[in-house]
XYZ file of C-alpha atoms in Angstrom:
533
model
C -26.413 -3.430 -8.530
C -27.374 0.209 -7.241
C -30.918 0.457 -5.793
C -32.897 3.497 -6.985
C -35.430 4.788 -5.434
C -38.795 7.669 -6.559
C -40.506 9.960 -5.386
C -42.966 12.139 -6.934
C -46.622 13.454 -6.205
C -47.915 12.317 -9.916
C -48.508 8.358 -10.170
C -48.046 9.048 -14.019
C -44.745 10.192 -13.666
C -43.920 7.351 -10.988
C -45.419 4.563 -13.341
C -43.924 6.084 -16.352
C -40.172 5.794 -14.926
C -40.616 2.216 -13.203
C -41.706 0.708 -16.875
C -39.246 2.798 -19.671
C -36.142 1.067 -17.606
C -34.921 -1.960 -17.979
C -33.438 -1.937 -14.452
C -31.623 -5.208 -14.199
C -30.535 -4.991 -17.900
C -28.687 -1.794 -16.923
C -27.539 -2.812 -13.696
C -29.967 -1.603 -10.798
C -32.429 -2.376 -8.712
C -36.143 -0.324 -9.022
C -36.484 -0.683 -4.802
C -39.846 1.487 -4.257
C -41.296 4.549 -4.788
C -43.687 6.969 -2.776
C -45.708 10.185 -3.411
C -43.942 12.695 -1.462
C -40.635 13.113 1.155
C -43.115 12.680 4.254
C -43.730 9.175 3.074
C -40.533 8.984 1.296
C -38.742 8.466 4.757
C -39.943 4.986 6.132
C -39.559 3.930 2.910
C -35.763 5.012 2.505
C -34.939 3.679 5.858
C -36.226 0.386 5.640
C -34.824 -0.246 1.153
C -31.633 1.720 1.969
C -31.384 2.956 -1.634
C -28.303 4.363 -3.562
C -29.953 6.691 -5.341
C -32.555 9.001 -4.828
C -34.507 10.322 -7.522
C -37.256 13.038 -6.239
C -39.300 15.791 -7.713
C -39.211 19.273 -6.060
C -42.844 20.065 -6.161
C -45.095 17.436 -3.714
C -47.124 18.559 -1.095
C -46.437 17.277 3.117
C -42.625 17.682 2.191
C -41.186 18.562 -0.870
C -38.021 17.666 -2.626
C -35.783 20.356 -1.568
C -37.113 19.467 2.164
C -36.331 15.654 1.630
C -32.687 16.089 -0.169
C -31.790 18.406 3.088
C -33.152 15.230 5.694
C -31.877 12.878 3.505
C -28.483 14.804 2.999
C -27.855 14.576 6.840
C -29.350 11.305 7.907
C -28.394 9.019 4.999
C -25.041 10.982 3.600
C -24.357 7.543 1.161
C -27.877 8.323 -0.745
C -27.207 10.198 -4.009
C -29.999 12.161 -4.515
C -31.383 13.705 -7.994
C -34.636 16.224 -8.373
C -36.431 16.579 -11.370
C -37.888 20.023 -12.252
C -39.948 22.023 -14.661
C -38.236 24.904 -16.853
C -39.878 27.305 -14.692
C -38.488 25.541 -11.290
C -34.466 25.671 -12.504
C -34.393 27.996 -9.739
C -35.252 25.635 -7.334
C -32.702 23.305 -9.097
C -29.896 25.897 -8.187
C -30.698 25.356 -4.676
C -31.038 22.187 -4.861
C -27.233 21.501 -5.846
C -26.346 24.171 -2.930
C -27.947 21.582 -0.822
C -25.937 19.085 -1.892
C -27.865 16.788 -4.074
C -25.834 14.951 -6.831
C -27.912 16.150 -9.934
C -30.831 17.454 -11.844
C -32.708 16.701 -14.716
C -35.477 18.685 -16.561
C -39.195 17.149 -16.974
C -39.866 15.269 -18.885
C -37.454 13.319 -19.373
C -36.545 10.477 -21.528
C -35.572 7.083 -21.275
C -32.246 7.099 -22.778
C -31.660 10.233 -20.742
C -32.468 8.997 -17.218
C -30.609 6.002 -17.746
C -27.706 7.897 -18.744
C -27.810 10.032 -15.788
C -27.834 7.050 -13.352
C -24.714 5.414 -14.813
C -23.047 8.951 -14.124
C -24.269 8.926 -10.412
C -23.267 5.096 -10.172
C -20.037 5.370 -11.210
C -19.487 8.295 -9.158
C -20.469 5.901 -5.959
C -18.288 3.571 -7.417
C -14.877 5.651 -7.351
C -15.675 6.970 -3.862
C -16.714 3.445 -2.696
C -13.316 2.763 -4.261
C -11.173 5.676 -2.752
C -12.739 4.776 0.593
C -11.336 1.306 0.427
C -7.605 2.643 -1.418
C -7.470 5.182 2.315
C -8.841 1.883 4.233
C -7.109 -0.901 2.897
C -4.186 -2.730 5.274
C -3.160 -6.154 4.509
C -4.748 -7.337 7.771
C -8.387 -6.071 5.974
C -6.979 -7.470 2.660
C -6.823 -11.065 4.167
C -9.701 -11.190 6.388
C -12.031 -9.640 2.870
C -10.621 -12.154 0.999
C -11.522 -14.617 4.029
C -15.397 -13.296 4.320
C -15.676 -13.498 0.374
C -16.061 -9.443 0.509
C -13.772 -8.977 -2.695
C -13.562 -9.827 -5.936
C -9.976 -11.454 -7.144
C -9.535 -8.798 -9.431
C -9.789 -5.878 -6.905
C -7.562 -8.478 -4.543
C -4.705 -8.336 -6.652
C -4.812 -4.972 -7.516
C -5.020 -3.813 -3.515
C -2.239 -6.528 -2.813
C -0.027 -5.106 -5.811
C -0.309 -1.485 -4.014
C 0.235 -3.230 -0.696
C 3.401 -4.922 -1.826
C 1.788 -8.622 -1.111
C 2.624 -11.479 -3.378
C -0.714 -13.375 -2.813
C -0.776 -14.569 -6.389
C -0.466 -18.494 -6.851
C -1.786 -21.983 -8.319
C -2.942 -23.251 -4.804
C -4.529 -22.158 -1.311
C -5.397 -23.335 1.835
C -6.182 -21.843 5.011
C -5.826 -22.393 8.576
C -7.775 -21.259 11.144
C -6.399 -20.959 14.960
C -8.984 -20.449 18.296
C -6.726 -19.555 20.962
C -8.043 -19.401 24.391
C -6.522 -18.514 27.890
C -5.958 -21.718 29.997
C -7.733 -21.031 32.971
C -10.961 -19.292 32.073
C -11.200 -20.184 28.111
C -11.157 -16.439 27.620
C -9.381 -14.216 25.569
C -5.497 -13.981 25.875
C -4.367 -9.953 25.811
C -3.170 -8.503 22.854
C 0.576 -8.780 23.339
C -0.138 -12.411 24.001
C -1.825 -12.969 20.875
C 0.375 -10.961 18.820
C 3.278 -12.928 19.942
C 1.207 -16.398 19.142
C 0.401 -15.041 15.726
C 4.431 -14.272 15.498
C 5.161 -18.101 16.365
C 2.325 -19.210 13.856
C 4.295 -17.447 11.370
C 7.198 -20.299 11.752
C 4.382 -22.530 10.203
C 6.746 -23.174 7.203
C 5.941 -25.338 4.735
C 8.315 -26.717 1.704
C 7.363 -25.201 -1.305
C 4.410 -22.892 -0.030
C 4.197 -19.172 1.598
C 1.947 -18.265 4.191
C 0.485 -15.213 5.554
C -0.972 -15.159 9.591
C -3.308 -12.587 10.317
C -5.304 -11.591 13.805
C -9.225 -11.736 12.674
C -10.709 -11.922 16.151
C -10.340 -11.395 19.714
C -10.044 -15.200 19.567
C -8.939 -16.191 16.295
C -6.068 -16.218 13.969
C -5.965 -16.999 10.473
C -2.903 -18.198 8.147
C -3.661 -18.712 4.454
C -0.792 -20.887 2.630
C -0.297 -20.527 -1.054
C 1.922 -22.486 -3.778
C 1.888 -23.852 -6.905
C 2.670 -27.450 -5.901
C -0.621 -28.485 -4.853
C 1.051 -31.810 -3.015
C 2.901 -29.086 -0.798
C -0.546 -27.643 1.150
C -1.835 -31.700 1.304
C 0.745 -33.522 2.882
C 2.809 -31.011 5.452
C 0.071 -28.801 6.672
C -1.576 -30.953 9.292
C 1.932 -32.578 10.799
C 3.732 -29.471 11.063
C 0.527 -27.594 12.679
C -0.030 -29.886 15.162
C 3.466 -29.601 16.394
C 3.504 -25.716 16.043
C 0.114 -26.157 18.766
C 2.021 -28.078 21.171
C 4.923 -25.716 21.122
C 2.433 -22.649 21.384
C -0.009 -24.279 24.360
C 2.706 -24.999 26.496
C 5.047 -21.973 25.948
C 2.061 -19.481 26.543
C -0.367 -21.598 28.830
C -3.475 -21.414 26.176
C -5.412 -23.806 24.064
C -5.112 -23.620 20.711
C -7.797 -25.864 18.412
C -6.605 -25.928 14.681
C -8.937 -26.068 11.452
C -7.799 -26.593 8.457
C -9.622 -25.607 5.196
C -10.024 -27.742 1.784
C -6.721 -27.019 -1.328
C -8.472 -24.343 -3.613
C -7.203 -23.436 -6.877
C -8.576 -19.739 -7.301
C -8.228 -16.789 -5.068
C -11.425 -16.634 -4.141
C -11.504 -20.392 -3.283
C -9.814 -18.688 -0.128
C -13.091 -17.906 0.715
C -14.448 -21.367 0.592
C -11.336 -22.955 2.019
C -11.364 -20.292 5.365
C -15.390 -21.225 5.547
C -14.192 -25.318 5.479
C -11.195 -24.178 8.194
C -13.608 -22.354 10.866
C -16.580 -25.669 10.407
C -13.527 -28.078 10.894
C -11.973 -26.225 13.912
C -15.870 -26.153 15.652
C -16.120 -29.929 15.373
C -12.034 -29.962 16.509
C -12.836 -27.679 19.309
C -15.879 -30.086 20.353
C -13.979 -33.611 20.337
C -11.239 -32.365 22.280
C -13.349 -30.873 24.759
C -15.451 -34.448 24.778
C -12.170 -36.035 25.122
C -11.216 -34.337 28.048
C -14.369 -34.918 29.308
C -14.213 -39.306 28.262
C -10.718 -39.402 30.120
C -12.244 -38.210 33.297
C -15.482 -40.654 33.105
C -13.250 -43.396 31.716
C -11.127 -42.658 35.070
C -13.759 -42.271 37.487
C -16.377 -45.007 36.541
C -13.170 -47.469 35.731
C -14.820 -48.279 32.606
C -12.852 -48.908 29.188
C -15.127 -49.427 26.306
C -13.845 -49.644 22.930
C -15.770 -48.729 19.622
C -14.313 -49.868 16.287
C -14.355 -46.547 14.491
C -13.248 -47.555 11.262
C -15.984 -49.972 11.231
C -18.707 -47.069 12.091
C -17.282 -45.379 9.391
C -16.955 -48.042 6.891
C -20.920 -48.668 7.143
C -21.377 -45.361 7.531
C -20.391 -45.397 3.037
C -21.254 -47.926 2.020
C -24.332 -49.818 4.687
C -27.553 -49.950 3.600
C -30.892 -49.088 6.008
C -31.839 -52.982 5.358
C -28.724 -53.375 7.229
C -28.770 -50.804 9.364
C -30.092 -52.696 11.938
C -28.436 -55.510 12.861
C -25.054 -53.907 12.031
C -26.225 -51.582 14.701
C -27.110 -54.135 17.437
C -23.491 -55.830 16.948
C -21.768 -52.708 16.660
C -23.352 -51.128 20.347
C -23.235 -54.758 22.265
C -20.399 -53.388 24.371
C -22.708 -50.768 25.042
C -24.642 -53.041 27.240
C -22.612 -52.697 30.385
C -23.443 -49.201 30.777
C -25.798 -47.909 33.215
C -27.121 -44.975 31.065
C -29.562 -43.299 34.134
C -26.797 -42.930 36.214
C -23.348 -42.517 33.867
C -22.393 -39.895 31.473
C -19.808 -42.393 29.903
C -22.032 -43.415 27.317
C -22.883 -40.071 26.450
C -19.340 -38.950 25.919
C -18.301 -41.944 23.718
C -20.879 -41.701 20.905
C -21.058 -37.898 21.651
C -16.791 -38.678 20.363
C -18.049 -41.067 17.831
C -20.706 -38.180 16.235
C -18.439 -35.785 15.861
C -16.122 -37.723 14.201
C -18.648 -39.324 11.968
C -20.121 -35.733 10.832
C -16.363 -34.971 10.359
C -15.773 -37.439 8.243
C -19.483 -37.235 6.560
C -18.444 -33.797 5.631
C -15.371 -34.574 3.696
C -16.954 -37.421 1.751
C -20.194 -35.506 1.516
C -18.508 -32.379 -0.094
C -21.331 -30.445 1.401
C -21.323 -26.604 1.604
C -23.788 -26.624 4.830
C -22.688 -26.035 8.040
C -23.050 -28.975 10.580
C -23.263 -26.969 13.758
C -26.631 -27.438 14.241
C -27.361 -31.030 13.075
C -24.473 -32.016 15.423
C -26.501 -29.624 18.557
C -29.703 -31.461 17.740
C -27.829 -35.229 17.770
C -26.454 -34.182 20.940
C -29.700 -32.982 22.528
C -31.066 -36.318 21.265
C -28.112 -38.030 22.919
C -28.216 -36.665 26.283
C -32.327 -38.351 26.706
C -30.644 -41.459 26.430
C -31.500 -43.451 29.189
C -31.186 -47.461 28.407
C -29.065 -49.656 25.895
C -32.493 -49.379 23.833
C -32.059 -45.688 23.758
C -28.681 -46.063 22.527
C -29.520 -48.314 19.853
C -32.335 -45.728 18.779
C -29.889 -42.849 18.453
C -27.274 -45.122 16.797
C -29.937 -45.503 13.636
C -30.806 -42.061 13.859
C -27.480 -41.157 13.151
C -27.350 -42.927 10.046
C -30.368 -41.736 9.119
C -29.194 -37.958 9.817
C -26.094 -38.557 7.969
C -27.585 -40.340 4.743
C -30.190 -37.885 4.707
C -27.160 -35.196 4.225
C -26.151 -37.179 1.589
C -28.711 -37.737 -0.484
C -29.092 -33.806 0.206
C -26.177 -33.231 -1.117
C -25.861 -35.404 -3.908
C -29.593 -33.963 -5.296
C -29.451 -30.447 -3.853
C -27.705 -29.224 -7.162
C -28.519 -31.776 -9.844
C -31.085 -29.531 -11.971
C -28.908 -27.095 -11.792
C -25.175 -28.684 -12.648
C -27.751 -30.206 -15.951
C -28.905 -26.858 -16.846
C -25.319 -26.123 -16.994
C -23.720 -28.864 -18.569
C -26.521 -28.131 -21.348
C -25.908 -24.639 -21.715
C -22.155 -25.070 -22.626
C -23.116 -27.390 -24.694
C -25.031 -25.123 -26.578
C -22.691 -22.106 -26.591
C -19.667 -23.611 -26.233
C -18.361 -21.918 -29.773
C -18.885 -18.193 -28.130
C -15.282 -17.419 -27.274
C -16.525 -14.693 -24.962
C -18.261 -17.420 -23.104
C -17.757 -16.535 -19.348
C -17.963 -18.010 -15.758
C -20.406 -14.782 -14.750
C -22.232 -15.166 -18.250
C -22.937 -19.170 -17.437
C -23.877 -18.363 -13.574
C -26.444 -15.672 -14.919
C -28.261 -18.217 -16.832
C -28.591 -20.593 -14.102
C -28.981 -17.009 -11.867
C -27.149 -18.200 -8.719
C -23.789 -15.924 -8.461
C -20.385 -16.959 -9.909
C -18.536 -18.108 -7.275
C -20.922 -20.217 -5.678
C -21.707 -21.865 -9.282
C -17.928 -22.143 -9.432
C -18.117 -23.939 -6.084
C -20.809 -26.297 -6.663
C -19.775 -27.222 -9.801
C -16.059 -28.314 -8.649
C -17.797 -30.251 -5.412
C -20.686 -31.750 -7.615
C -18.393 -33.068 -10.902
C -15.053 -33.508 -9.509
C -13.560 -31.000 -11.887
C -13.469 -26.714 -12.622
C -15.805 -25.320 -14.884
C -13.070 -24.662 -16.790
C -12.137 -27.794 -17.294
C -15.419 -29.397 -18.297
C -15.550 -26.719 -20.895
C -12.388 -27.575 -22.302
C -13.130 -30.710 -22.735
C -16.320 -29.882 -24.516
C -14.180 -27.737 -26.940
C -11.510 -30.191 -27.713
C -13.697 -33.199 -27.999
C -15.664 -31.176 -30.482
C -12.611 -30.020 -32.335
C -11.473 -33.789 -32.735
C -14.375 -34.502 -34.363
C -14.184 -31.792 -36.928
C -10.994 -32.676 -37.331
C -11.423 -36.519 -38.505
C -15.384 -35.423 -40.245
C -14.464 -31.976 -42.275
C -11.824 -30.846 -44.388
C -12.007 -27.392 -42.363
C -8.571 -25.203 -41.368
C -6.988 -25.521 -38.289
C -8.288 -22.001 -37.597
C -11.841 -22.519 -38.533
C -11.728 -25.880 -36.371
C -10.173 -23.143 -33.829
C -13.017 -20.648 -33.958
C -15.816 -22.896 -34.126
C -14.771 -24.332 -30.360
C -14.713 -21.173 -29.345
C -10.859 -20.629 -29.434
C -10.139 -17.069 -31.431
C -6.599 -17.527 -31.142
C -5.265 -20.557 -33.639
C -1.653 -20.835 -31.776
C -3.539 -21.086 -28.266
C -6.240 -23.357 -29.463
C -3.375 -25.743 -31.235
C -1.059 -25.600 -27.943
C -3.988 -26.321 -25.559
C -5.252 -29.474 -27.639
C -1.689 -30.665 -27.868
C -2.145 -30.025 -23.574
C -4.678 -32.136 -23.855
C -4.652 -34.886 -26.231
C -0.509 -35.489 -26.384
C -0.549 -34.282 -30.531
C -0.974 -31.447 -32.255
C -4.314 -30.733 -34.442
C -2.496 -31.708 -37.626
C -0.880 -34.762 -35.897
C -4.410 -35.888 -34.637
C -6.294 -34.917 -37.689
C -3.703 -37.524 -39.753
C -3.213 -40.494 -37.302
C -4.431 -39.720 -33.650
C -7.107 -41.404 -31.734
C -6.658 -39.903 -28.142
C -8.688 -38.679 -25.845
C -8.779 -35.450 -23.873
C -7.055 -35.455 -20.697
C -9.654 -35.076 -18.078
C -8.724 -32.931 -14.524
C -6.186 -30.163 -16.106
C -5.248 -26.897 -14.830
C -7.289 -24.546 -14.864
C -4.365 -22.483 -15.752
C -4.637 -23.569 -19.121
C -7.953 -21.656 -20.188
C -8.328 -19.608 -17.099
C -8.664 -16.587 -19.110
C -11.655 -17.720 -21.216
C -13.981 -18.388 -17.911
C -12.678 -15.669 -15.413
C-alpha cells in the first residue's frame, strides 16, 4: 500500500481530500498532511511517503519550492501539485521540475483517486525494472529466504534466471562457518570453495541450491516432490559433509536445519526454523567443548537421563514437578556449585536441548534466543544443590509457560477462521489473502499459523468443508452434480467430481447411490492450490 501524503495552506481543502477517499479500500495509506512545504519537511522525513500531493500557492515555502527540495533529497517521492486555472503556468514549471503530475482545483473524488492509481502503478513498474536490472540468483534465494518476495514474482524472476525452483517440498539448511583459530570470518576464496563442497550435499530424489548470504553464513535450500526425501537424508548426509569440510579447511561449521514446507514461501519459514536451530546447535557444541574440559579437569562424570527430562518435560504435571525434580538432580548433590563450573555446563547442555526439543513439539514461531540468555543468566547464580533444584522447576515453568503460549496465542483467531469458511465456503473466488483480510493479520503468516495450530493447510481444511458439504447434498437433495458443484464453491463440475473422488475413493454419482465415506483428511495441497493462492 502506497503512502500519500498533503500539503496545502487551506484546512478545507486538506479535510476535504482525507474524508472523499476511501484510502485502504483503494489501496493506500493517508500518512499526514501539513499546511505548507516549510512544515511539509519534518513531516516527509519522518512518514517517508510515496506520493506527494501539494498545492503551489502556501506561504513560508510553496509548492514549486517543496517539489524542487523534495525532488533532490527524496528522488523515490512522486510528487503532484494542484493548481487554479489561472496558475497552469505554474503547473508548466512544475513538470520542468520534475514532479510526476498535476491536477486542476477542485477536484473530484473519482478524479484524484484515478490519478493516484496512475502514479502508483508508475512506482510499481520502476520498482519492478529496478529489481529485473538487480536481480541475480544469489538475491533471488536470499529474498525468498528474508520473506522479501511474493511466490508469484519468485517464479517469474527464476523463469528469466533460468532456475528450476518450482516443487512440492522445501527445506533449508543453514551453515555458520567460522575460522578455527579466532572464530572469525574465513576469506572469500575460502568460503567460496566451502559453499562449492556444500554443493555435493546430494540428496536422492531432491535438488538443492547453496548460496553465500553472509560474511559467515551459507544457505542451501533443497526442493522435491517426495516429501520423505528432505526428512530422512538431510541430517545424516550433512553431518558427514561438516566433518569432511572442518577438517579439510580447518573451520567450524554448525549446521541448522529448517522444518519440510510445502509452498515457496514456506522457504521463508523453513530458513527462519534453520538459523533458530543452528543458534541453539552453535551453543551446545560450544557447552560441550566446554563439559569435556570440566568433566576432565574436576574428574567428575555425572550422568543425566535426558530422555527422562524430556519425557516429563510432555507430559509431567507442576503437582509433580517437584519431587520428579528432587530425584531427577540427586546426582547433582556431589557438586560443589561455589567453586565448579561443572554444574553449570551440564544443565546449561540439558537447557538447550530441552528448548530444542520444546520448540519442535511446541510448533512455536518465537524465537528462543532470549528465553534461553535469561535461563542461563539464572543458571550461572547458582550456588548450592538448592539453587539447582530452584532453576530445575523454573525451567519447567519457562517451558510450559511457552506452551500454553503457544497453544492459546492463536486460538481466537484459527475460530474466527474456521467460522468464516464456514460461512463462505460456496464463494469459489474464496482466497487465502481474502480469508487473512478478515482476520487482518497478512497471508502468509495466517498460512503459517494455521498449518502449526491444526495440523493441516488452509487448503485442506477448506476442502474438507466443501466435500463434506457436497456429501450431504448429495444423500438430502435431488440437485445435479453441477449444482452440488457450485454450491461448494467448485465452478468447474469435472474438477469438483475428480477432487471428491481424491477424496472420498468414489465418484459423486457413486457416493450419491451407495457410498458412506469420509473425506480423506491431510491431502495435497496440490489438489485445490489454485482456489486459495
Amino acid at each position: 500500500m502506497k503512502k500519500v501524503m498533503i500539503v496545502d495552506d487551506e484546512i478545507l481543502i486538506r479535510e476535504t481530500i482525507r474524508r472523499c477517499v476511501d484510502w485502504e479500500k483503494e489501496g493506500f495509506i493517508y500518512c499526514g498532511d501539513a499546511s505548507d512545504g516549510e512544515m511539509a519537511l519534518p513531516l516527509l522525513e519522518e512518514q517517508k511517503p510515496d506520493i506527494l500531493i501539494t498545492d503551489i500557492k502556501m506561504p513560508f515555502m510553496d509548492g514549486l519550492e517543496l517539489a524542487s527540495v523534495v525532488n533532490k533529497q527524496m528522488p523515490n517521492v512522486k510528487v503532484i501539485v494542484m493548481s487554479g486555472h489561472d496558475e497552469f503556468r505554474f503547473a508548466q514549471a512544475a513538470i520542468r521540475l520534475g514532479v510526476e503530475d498535476y491536477c486542476l482545483k477542485p477536484v473530484s473524488s473519482s478524479e484524484l483517486v484515478e490519478l493516484l492509481h496512475k502514479v502508483s502503478r508508475k512506482i510499481d513498474e520502476e520498482q519492478q525494472s529496478k529489481r529485473n536490472q538487480g536481480m541475480t540468483k544469489e538475491k533471488l534465494l536470499s529474498d525468498l529466504c528474508g520473506g522479501l518476495i511474493a511466490a508469484a514474482e519468485a517464479i517469474e524472476f527464476a523463469e528469466k534466471l533460468s532456475l528450476p525452483i518450482r516443487a512440492r517440498f522445501y527445506r533449508v539448511a543453514v551453515l555458520d562457518v567460522r575460522a578455527l583459530n579466532d572464530a572469525g570470518a574465513l576469506s572469500d576464496e575460502e568460503l567460496l570453495a566451502i559453499q562449492a563442497g556444500i554443493d555435493r550435499w546430494n540428496v536422492p530424489a531432491a535438488e538443492g541450491f547453496t548460496f553465500v548470504r553472509g560474511r559467515t553464513e551459507l544457505v542451501r535450500i533443497f526442493k522435491s516432490n517426495v516429501a520423505d526425501s528432505l526428512s530422512d537424508s538431510i541430517e545424516p548426509i550433512g553431518a558427514r559433509i561438516r566433518s569432511e569440510l572442518e577438517e579439510q579447511y580447518g573451520c567450524v561449521i554448525t549446521v541448522g536445519i529448517g522444518s519440510l514446507q510445502e509452498r515457496l514461501q514456506g522457504i521463508h519459514f523453513s530458513y527462519l526454523e534453520a538459523t533458530e536451530d543452528q543458534y541453539i546447535t552453535r551453543l551446545t557444541r560450544q557447552n560441550k567443548i566446554s563439559l569435556k574440559e570440566a568433566t576432565f579437569r574436576e574428574k567428575t562424570d555425572i550422568l543425566l537421563d535426558r530422555a527422562k527430562f524430556l519425557d516429563f518435560l510432555k507430559i509431567g504435571t507442576l503437582a509433580q514437578r517437584d519431587g520428579f525434580v528432587r530425584e531427577f538432580a540427586e546426582d547433582l548433590r556431589r557438586i560443589d556449585w561455589r567453586s565448579s563450573s561443572y554444574g553449570f555446563y551440564l544443565l546449561n547442555d540439558l537447557t538447550l536441548e530441552a528448548f530444542r526439543v520444546a520448540k519442535q513439539w511446541f510448533r512455536s514461531p518465537e524465537d528462543p534466543a532470549d528465553r534461553i540468555e535469561r535461563m542461563q543468566q539464572s543458571l550461572r547464580r547458582a550456588a548450592s544443590w538448592e539453587d539447582c533444584l530452584e532453576y530445575l522447576n523454573t525451567l519447567f515453568l519457562q517451558l510450559w509457560q511457552w506452551r500454553e503460549e503457544c497453544s492459546d496465542k492463536y486460538g481466537e483467531v484459527i475460530d474466527k477462521v474456521k467460522a468464516y469458511i464456514q460461512d463462505q465456503f460456496s464463494n469459489d473466488q474464496l482466497s487465502l489473502k481474502e480469508i487473512a483480510s478478515h482476520v487482518r493479520i497478512s497471508p502468509s503468516h495466517l498460512s503459517k499459523i494455521f498449518s502449526q495450530e491444526m495440523g493441516q493447510t488452509l487448503t485442506e481444511y477448506l476442502t474438507q468443508v466443501r466435500i463434506r458439504r457436497a456429501m450431504e447434498l448429495l444423500k438430502s437433495t435431488p440437485n445435479k452434480m453441477f449444482e452440488i458443484a457450485y454450491d461448494v464453491g467448485y465452478g468447474d463440475p469435472h474438477y469438483f467430481s475428480n477432487l471428491f473422488k481424491k477424496m472420498t475413493g468414489m465418484t459423486p454419482k457413486e457416493y450419491r447411490n451407495q457410498g458412506t465415506a469420509e473425506p480423506k483428511a491431510g491431502h495435497s495441497e496440490a489438489t485445490d492450490d489454485r482456489r486459495t493462492n
